Amino acid sequence: MAALNGSLPLLGGLTVRFPRPSDEDFLMGLFMDARPWLAKAHHDRDFIRTLYEQQYSARRMGQESRYPEHLDFVVEKTGQPVGRIVMDLGRYDWRVSEVEIHRLARGKGIGTDLLRSFQGTAAQMRMPITLSVAEVETRVHWFYHRLGFDLLAKTSPSLELIWLPLAIREFSICRRKSCHSRCNRAERPDAGPW
């Protein structure tokens, strides 16, 4: 994928492409939109903008040091940017380090189509997909649970999640009773995902 020129088509009319310099305002807007609490840090707008820029820069440097082989994509629908996904296509798993969908594009299946597209490719390669979410973001838990992600580990304040392709799941044997009870939770409508 590193030789990608142009865009890569996905489900639901989505495409992904590498960011261009002209995407910086859109990407900064996504970052700010996902972190509204930073805007409450001070009353001076210039101070707030500087704070966001510093946090954005720190986040990008952190991703580059933690996932040096990561791929950063702008997600488009009908040629318009609607989100971003950052992934590390590792040897043993694909790590989603960030997914952000623009607030005006949320609730339209874009996140589902985006992840289902990568799951389809990962399934062909028998590659698991991992990610982490904050323990407190229960709305996000349900989203990933619905897409077939399971709890891998609790590492407060985060939860490590994993999606396994069917080919791998078929050969995995659940040997612990706690795992059986967790798997059976999905069948109970009152049970949470984790």
PDB file of N, CA, C and O in Angstrom, residues 10 12-13 18 24-25 35 46 54 60-61 67 73 93-94 101 110 136-137 141 145 160 186 190 193:
ATOM      1  N   LEU A  10     -13.344   1.707  -1.236  1.00  0.00           N
ATOM      2  CA  LEU A  10     -13.833   0.904  -0.126  1.00  0.00           C
ATOM      3  C   LEU A  10     -15.340   0.741  -0.233  1.00  0.00           C
ATOM      4  O   LEU A  10     -15.969   1.225  -1.178  1.00  0.00           O
ATOM      5  N   GLY A  12     -19.378   1.279   0.506  1.00  0.00           N
ATOM      6  CA  GLY A  12     -20.227   2.450   0.698  1.00  0.00           C
ATOM      7  C   GLY A  12     -19.811   3.687  -0.055  1.00  0.00           C
ATOM      8  O   GLY A  12     -20.136   4.803   0.337  1.00  0.00           O
ATOM      9  N   GLY A  13     -19.059   3.518  -1.135  1.00  0.00           N
ATOM     10  CA  GLY A  13     -18.624   4.683  -1.912  1.00  0.00           C
ATOM     11  C   GLY A  13     -17.496   5.470  -1.257  1.00  0.00           C
ATOM     12  O   GLY A  13     -17.201   6.586  -1.666  1.00  0.00           O
ATOM     13  N   PHE A  18      -3.713   9.220   0.769  1.00  0.00           N
ATOM     14  CA  PHE A  18      -2.760   9.864   1.655  1.00  0.00           C
ATOM     15  C   PHE A  18      -3.090  11.351   1.771  1.00  0.00           C
ATOM     16  O   PHE A  18      -3.592  11.959   0.814  1.00  0.00           O
ATOM     17  N   GLU A  24      -4.551  19.999   5.676  1.00  0.00           N
ATOM     18  CA  GLU A  24      -4.175  20.356   7.051  1.00  0.00           C
ATOM     19  C   GLU A  24      -5.307  21.024   7.833  1.00  0.00           C
ATOM     20  O   GLU A  24      -5.533  20.699   8.991  1.00  0.00           O
ATOM     21  N   ASP A  25      -6.027  21.959   7.217  1.00  0.00           N
ATOM     22  CA  ASP A  25      -7.131  22.613   7.931  1.00  0.00           C
ATOM     23  C   ASP A  25      -8.232  21.615   8.278  1.00  0.00           C
ATOM     24  O   ASP A  25      -8.789  21.651   9.375  1.00  0.00           O
ATOM     25  N   ARG A  35     -11.986  16.844  20.444  1.00  0.00           N
ATOM     26  CA  ARG A  35     -11.482  17.228  21.769  1.00  0.00           C
ATOM     27  C   ARG A  35     -12.063  18.574  22.208  1.00  0.00           C
ATOM     28  O   ARG A  35     -11.343  19.539  22.420  1.00  0.00           O
ATOM     29  N   ASP A  46      -6.878  32.925  20.705  1.00  0.00           N
ATOM     30  CA  ASP A  46      -5.529  32.675  20.189  1.00  0.00           C
ATOM     31  C   ASP A  46      -4.803  31.637  21.048  1.00  0.00           C
ATOM     32  O   ASP A  46      -4.093  30.773  20.529  1.00  0.00           O
ATOM     33  N   GLN A  54      -0.451  22.734  19.460  1.00  0.00           N
ATOM     34  CA  GLN A  54       0.569  22.012  20.220  1.00  0.00           C
ATOM     35  C   GLN A  54       0.142  20.563  20.464  1.00  0.00           C
ATOM     36  O   GLN A  54       0.944  19.631  20.316  1.00  0.00           O
ATOM     37  N   ARG A  60       0.752  13.765  16.696  1.00  0.00           N
ATOM     38  CA  ARG A  60       1.380  13.243  15.478  1.00  0.00           C
ATOM     39  C   ARG A  60       2.779  12.698  15.766  1.00  0.00           C
ATOM     40  O   ARG A  60       3.147  11.648  15.266  1.00  0.00           O
ATOM     41  N   MET A  61       3.554  13.399  16.586  1.00  0.00           N
ATOM     42  CA  MET A  61       4.888  12.913  16.936  1.00  0.00           C
ATOM     43  C   MET A  61       4.790  11.613  17.728  1.00  0.00           C
ATOM     44  O   MET A  61       5.595  10.698  17.540  1.00  0.00           O
ATOM     45  N   TYR A  67       4.293   4.139  16.252  1.00  0.00           N
ATOM     46  CA  TYR A  67       3.991   3.362  15.041  1.00  0.00           C
ATOM     47  C   TYR A  67       4.773   3.947  13.867  1.00  0.00           C
ATOM     48  O   TYR A  67       4.205   4.614  13.009  1.00  0.00           O
ATOM     49  N   PHE A  73      -4.398   8.039   6.473  1.00  0.00           N
ATOM     50  CA  PHE A  73      -5.289   8.200   5.333  1.00  0.00           C
ATOM     51  C   PHE A  73      -6.367   9.235   5.611  1.00  0.00           C
ATOM     52  O   PHE A  73      -6.902   9.304   6.717  1.00  0.00           O
ATOM     53  N   ASP A  93      -0.357  -8.163  13.169  1.00  0.00           N
ATOM     54  CA  ASP A  93      -1.700  -7.587  13.268  1.00  0.00           C
ATOM     55  C   ASP A  93      -1.703  -6.224  12.599  1.00  0.00           C
ATOM     56  O   ASP A  93      -0.660  -5.658  12.316  1.00  0.00           O
ATOM     57  N   TRP A  94      -2.904  -5.742  12.310  1.00  0.00           N
ATOM     58  CA  TRP A  94      -3.081  -4.379  11.834  1.00  0.00           C
ATOM     59  C   TRP A  94      -3.598  -3.588  13.014  1.00  0.00           C
ATOM     60  O   TRP A  94      -4.610  -3.947  13.617  1.00  0.00           O
ATOM     61  N   ILE A 101     -14.228  10.631  12.388  1.00  0.00           N
ATOM     62  CA  ILE A 101     -15.201  10.955  11.346  1.00  0.00           C
ATOM     63  C   ILE A 101     -15.741  12.352  11.660  1.00  0.00           C
ATOM     64  O   ILE A 101     -16.067  12.650  12.817  1.00  0.00           O
ATOM     65  N   ILE A 110     -20.497   5.645   7.824  1.00  0.00           N
ATOM     66  CA  ILE A 110     -19.155   5.833   7.260  1.00  0.00           C
ATOM     67  C   ILE A 110     -18.112   5.062   8.065  1.00  0.00           C
ATOM     68  O   ILE A 110     -17.282   4.350   7.500  1.00  0.00           O
ATOM     69  N   VAL A 136     -14.095   4.728  29.477  1.00  0.00           N
ATOM     70  CA  VAL A 136     -15.292   5.522  29.757  1.00  0.00           C
ATOM     71  C   VAL A 136     -16.147   5.796  28.523  1.00  0.00           C
ATOM     72  O   VAL A 136     -17.273   6.239  28.648  1.00  0.00           O
ATOM     73  N   GLU A 137     -15.646   5.533  27.337  1.00  0.00           N
ATOM     74  CA  GLU A 137     -16.389   5.830  26.110  1.00  0.00           C
ATOM     75  C   GLU A 137     -17.272   4.652  25.711  1.00  0.00           C
ATOM     76  O   GLU A 137     -17.033   3.968  24.715  1.00  0.00           O
ATOM     77  N   HIS A 141     -17.613   1.566  22.649  1.00  0.00           N
ATOM     78  CA  HIS A 141     -17.537   0.130  22.918  1.00  0.00           C
ATOM     79  C   HIS A 141     -18.568  -0.621  22.082  1.00  0.00           C
ATOM     80  O   HIS A 141     -18.272  -1.649  21.478  1.00  0.00           O
ATOM     81  N   HIS A 145     -17.981  -3.425  19.260  1.00  0.00           N
ATOM     82  CA  HIS A 145     -18.581  -4.726  19.563  1.00  0.00           C
ATOM     83  C   HIS A 145     -19.469  -5.182  18.400  1.00  0.00           C
ATOM     84  O   HIS A 145     -19.436  -6.343  17.980  1.00  0.00           O
ATOM     85  N   GLU A 160      -8.067  -2.797  25.434  1.00  0.00           N
ATOM     86  CA  GLU A 160      -7.461  -3.283  24.198  1.00  0.00           C
ATOM     87  C   GLU A 160      -8.465  -4.215  23.539  1.00  0.00           C
ATOM     88  O   GLU A 160      -8.937  -5.170  24.171  1.00  0.00           O
ATOM     89  N   ALA A 186     -22.933 -11.768  24.608  1.00  0.00           N
ATOM     90  CA  ALA A 186     -23.455 -11.135  23.391  1.00  0.00           C
ATOM     91  C   ALA A 186     -24.863 -11.626  23.076  1.00  0.00           C
ATOM     92  O   ALA A 186     -25.626 -10.943  22.408  1.00  0.00           O
ATOM     93  N   ASP A 190     -29.430  -7.603  27.567  1.00  0.00           N
ATOM     94  CA  ASP A 190     -29.177  -6.637  28.639  1.00  0.00           C
ATOM     95  C   ASP A 190     -27.691  -6.528  28.964  1.00  0.00           C
ATOM     96  O   ASP A 190     -27.294  -5.704  29.761  1.00  0.00           O
ATOM     97  N   PRO A 193     -21.030  -4.942  26.133  1.00  0.00           N
ATOM     98  CA  PRO A 193     -20.041  -5.688  25.364  1.00  0.00           C
ATOM     99  C   PRO A 193     -18.890  -6.189  26.227  1.00  0.00           C
ATOM    100  O   PRO A 193     -18.375  -7.261  25.965  1.00  0.00           O
TER     101      PRO A 193
END
